[in-house]
Coordinates of C-alpha atoms and ligand atoms in Angstrom, one line a residue:
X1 CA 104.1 117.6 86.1
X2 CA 105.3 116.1 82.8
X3 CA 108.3 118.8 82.5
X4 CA 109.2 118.4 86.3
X5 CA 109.3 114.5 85.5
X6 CA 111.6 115.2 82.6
X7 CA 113.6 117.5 84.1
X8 CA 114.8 115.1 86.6
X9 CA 115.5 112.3 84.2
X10 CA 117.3 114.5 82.3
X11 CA 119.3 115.9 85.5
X12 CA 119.8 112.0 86.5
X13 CA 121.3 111.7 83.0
X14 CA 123.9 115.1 83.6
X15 CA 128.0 113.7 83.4
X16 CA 128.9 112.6 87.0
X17 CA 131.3 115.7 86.9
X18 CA 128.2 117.9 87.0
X19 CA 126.2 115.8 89.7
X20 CA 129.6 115.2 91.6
X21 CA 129.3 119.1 93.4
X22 CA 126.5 118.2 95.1
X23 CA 126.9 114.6 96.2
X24 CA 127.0 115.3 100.5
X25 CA 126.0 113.4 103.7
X26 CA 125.7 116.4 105.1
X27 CA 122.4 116.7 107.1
X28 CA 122.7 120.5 107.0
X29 CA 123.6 121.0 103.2
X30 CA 120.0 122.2 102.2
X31 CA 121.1 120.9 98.1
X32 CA 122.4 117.9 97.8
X33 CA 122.9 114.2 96.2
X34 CA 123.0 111.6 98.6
X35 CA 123.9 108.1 97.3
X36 CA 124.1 104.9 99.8
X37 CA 127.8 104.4 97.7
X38 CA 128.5 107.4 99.6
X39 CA 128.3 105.4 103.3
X40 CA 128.6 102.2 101.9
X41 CA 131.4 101.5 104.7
X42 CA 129.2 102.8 107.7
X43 CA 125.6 101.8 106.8
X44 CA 124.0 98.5 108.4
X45 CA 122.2 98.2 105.5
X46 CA 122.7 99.6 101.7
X47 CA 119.4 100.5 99.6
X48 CA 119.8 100.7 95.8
X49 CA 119.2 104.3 95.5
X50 CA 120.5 107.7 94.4
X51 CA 118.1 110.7 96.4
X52 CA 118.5 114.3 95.0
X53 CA 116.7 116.7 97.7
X54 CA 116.8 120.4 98.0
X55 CA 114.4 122.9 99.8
X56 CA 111.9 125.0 98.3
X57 CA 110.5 127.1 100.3
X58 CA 111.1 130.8 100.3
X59 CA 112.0 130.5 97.2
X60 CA 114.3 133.8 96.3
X61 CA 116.4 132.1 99.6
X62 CA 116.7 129.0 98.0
X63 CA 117.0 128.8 94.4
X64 CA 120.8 130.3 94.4
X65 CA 121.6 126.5 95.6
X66 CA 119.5 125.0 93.1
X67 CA 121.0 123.1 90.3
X68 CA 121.5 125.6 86.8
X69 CA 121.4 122.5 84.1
X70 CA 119.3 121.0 82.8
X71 CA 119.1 125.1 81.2
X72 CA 115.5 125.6 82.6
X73 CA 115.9 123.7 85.7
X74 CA 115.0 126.7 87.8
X75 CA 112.6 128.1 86.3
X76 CA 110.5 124.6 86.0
X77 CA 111.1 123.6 89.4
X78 CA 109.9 127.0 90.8
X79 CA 106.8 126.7 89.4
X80 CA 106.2 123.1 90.5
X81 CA 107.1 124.2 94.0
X82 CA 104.6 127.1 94.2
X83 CA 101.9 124.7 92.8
X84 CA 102.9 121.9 95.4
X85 CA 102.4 124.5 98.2
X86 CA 99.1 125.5 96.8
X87 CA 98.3 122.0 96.6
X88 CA 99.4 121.4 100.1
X89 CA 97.3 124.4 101.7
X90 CA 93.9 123.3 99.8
X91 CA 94.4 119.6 101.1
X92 CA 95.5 120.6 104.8
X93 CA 92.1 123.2 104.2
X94 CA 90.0 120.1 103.9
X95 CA 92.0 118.1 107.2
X96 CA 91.6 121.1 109.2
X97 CA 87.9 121.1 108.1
X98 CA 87.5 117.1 108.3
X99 CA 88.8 117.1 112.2
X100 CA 86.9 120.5 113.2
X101 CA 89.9 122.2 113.5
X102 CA 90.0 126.1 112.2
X103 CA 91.1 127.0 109.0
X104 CA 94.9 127.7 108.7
X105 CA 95.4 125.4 111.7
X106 CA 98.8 123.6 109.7
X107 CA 99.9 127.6 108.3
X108 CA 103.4 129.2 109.2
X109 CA 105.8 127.2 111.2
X110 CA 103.9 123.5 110.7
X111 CA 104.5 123.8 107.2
X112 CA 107.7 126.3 107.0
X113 CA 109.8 123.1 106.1
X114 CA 109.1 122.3 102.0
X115 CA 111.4 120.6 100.4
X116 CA 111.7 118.6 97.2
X117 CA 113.4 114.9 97.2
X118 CA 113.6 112.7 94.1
X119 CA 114.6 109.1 94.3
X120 CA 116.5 108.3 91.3
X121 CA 116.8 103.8 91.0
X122 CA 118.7 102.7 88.4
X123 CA 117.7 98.7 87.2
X124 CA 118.7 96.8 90.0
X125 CA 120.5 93.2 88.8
X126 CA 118.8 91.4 91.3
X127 CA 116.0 92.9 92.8
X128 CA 115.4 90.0 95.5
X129 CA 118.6 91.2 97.3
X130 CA 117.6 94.5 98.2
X131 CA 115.4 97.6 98.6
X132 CA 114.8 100.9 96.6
X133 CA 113.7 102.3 100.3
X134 CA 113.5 100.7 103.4
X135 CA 110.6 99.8 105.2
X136 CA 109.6 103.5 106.7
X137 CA 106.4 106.1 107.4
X138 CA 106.9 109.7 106.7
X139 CA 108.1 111.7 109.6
X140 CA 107.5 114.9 108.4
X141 CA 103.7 116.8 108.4
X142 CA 102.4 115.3 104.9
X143 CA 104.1 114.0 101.3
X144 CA 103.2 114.0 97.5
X145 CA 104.6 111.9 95.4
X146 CA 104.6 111.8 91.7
X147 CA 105.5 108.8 90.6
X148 CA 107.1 108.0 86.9
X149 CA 105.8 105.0 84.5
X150 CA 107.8 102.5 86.2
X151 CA 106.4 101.4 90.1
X152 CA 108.2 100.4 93.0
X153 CA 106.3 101.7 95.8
X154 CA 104.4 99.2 98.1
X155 CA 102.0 99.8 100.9
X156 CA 101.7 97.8 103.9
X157 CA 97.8 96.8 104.5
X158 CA 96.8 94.0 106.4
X159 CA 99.9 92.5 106.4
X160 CA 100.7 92.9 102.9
X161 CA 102.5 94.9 100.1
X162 CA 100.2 96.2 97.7
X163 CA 101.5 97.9 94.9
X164 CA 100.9 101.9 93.9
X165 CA 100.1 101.7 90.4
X166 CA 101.3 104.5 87.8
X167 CA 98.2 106.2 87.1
X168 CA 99.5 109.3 85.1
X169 CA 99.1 112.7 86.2
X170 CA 98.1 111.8 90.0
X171 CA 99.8 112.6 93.0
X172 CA 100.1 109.9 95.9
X173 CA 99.0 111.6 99.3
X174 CA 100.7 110.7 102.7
X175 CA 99.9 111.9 105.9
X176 CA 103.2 112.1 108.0
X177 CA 103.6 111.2 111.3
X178 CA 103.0 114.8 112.1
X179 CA 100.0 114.7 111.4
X180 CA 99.2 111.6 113.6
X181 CA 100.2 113.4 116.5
X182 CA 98.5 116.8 116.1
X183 CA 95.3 114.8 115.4
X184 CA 95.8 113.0 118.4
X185 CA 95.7 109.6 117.2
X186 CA 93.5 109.8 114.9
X187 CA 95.0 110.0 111.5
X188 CA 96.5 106.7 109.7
X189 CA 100.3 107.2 108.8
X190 CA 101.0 104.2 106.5
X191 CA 103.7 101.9 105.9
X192 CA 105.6 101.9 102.9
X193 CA 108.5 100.8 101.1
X194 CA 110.1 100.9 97.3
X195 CA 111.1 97.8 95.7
X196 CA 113.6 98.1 92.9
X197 CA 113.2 96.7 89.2
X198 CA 115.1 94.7 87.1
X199 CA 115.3 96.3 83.6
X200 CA 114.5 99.7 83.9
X201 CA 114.9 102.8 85.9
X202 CA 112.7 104.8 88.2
X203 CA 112.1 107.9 89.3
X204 CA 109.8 109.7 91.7
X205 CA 109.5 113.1 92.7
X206 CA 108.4 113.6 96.6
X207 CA 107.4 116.5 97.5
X208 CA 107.6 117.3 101.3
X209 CA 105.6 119.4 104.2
X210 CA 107.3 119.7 107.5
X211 CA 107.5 121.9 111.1
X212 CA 110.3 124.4 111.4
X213 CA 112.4 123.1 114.0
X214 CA 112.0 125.5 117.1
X215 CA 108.2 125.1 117.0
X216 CA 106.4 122.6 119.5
X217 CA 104.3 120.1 117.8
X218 CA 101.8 118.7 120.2
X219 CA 98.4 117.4 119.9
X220 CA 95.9 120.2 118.8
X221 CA 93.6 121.3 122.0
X222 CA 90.5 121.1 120.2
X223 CA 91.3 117.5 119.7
X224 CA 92.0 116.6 123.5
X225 CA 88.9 114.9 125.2
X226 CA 90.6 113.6 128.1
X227 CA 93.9 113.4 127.1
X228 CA 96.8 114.1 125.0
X229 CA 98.0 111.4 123.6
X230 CA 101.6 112.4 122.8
X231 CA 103.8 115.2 124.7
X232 CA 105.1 117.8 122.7
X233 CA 108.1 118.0 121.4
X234 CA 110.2 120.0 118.7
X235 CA 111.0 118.5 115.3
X236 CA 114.5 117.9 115.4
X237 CA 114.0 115.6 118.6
X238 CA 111.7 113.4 116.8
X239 CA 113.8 112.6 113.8
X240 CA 116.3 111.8 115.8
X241 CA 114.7 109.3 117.9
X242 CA 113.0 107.8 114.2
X243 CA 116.2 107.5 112.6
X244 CA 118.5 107.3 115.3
X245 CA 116.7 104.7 117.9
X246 CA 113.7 103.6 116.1
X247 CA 115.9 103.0 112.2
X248 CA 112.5 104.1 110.7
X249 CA 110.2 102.4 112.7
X250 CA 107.0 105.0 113.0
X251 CA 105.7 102.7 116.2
X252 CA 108.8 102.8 118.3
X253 CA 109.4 106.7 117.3
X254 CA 106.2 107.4 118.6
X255 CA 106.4 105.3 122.2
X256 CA 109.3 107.9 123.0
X257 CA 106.6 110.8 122.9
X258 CA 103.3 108.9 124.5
X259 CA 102.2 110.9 126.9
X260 CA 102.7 108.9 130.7
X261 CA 99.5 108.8 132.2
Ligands
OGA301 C1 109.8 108.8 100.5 C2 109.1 107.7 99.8 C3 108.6 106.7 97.7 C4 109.0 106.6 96.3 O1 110.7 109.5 99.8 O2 109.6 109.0 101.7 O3 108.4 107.0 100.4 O4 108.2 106.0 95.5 N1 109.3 107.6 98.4 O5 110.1 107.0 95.9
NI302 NI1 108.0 107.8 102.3

């Protein structure tokens, strides 16, 4: 964990020359820096962040993309991605076991997606004018993140942002909207956002689980009683609707795929 952390600081660090060959808004580049200075003339809104993100998951197909500096880059980053997806597989073991559903139930193409996507926040001059991250829940199936000395991320409970401490060497949990649907209601996908910091920056490594695109996520059947709660749907509809229709907001996503009873 410490190496992966430092790896990224480091990569953060590389000569904007370096970093410049992968700086994209393109949703289908699978390596890539996105910055908000980037769409700075087209966004509504502009969050103080720099997000590297790349996918990790078969590796071999991947790693060609991958960045070659800092020197061992690859071969760090390989390792933490086959111990994320290790990770991953005991804790969706224990949800499949927790809801009753059979062992393997989140395998093959509800987790094909994996990718990594570090937030990179320089000090922000005034942090009262903006956000590291905007008020959002995680689409996807579930998220790790690892999060460096310096906080920023805030959860919303009962109305009010609480603040994820640094405890070293823990991973932060978050079950995805994903996973709120295939449980049929019944897991909590919570609401969170990253505030920015005055002095000094931050980085944290997320680490994301997610369905392939052509599969149909609907609720599981063991988990019907009467009736489903959502309709099913494939991946790439649902983001749209969250980003596109919803801007982020897990509720309204979610009306578009209630089930009409
Ligand atoms: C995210 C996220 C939090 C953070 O990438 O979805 O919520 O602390 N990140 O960077
Ligand atoms: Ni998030």
């Amino acid at each position: 964990m410490d190496d992966t952390m430092n790896i990224y600081k480091e990569f953060f660090k590389l000569p904007g020359e370096y970093k410049a060959k992968f700086y994209s808004n393109d949703i289908n580049k699978s390596c890539k820096i996105y910055s908000s200075s980037l769409s700075y003339d087209t966004d509504e809104v502009h969050y103080w962040r720099d997000t590297f993100t790349h996918r990790c998951h078969p590796l071999e197909e991947h790693i060609p993309s991958w960045p070659d500096k800092p020197t061992n880059y690859r071969e760090v980053v390989s390792e933490y991605s086959i111990e994320t997806r290790k990770l991953f597989n005991k804790i969706l073991d224990m949800i499949c076991k927790g809801l009753g559903l059979e062992k393997g139930y989140f395998e093959g193409e509800l987790s094909k997606t994996h990718l990594i996507s570090v937030n990179h926040h320089i000090p922000c001059p005034n942090p009262s004018l903006t956000l590291g991250m905007p008020v959002h829940s995680d689409p996807n199936l579930i998220t790790m993140l690892q999060q460096g000395e310096v906080p920023g991320l805030q959860i919303l409970k009962d109305g009010q942002w609480i603040g994820v401490k640094h405890i070293p060497h823990t991973l932060i949990v978050i079950p995805g909207l994903q996973l709120k649907v295939i449980s049929n209601d019944r897991f909590m996908t919570p609401v969170h956002r990253v505030v920015t910091h005055p002095k000094e920056a931050r980085t944290t490594i997320g680490v994301f689980l997610g369905p392939s695109p052509e599969f149909l996520i609907k609720p599981a059947t063991a988990l019907i009683h009467t009736e489903p709660v959502f309709r099913a749907f494939a991946y790439p509809e649902f983001l749209e609707a969250f980003v596109g229709l919803a801007k982020f907001d897990a509720q309204l996503a979610l009306n578009h795929f209630r089930s009409k009873s």
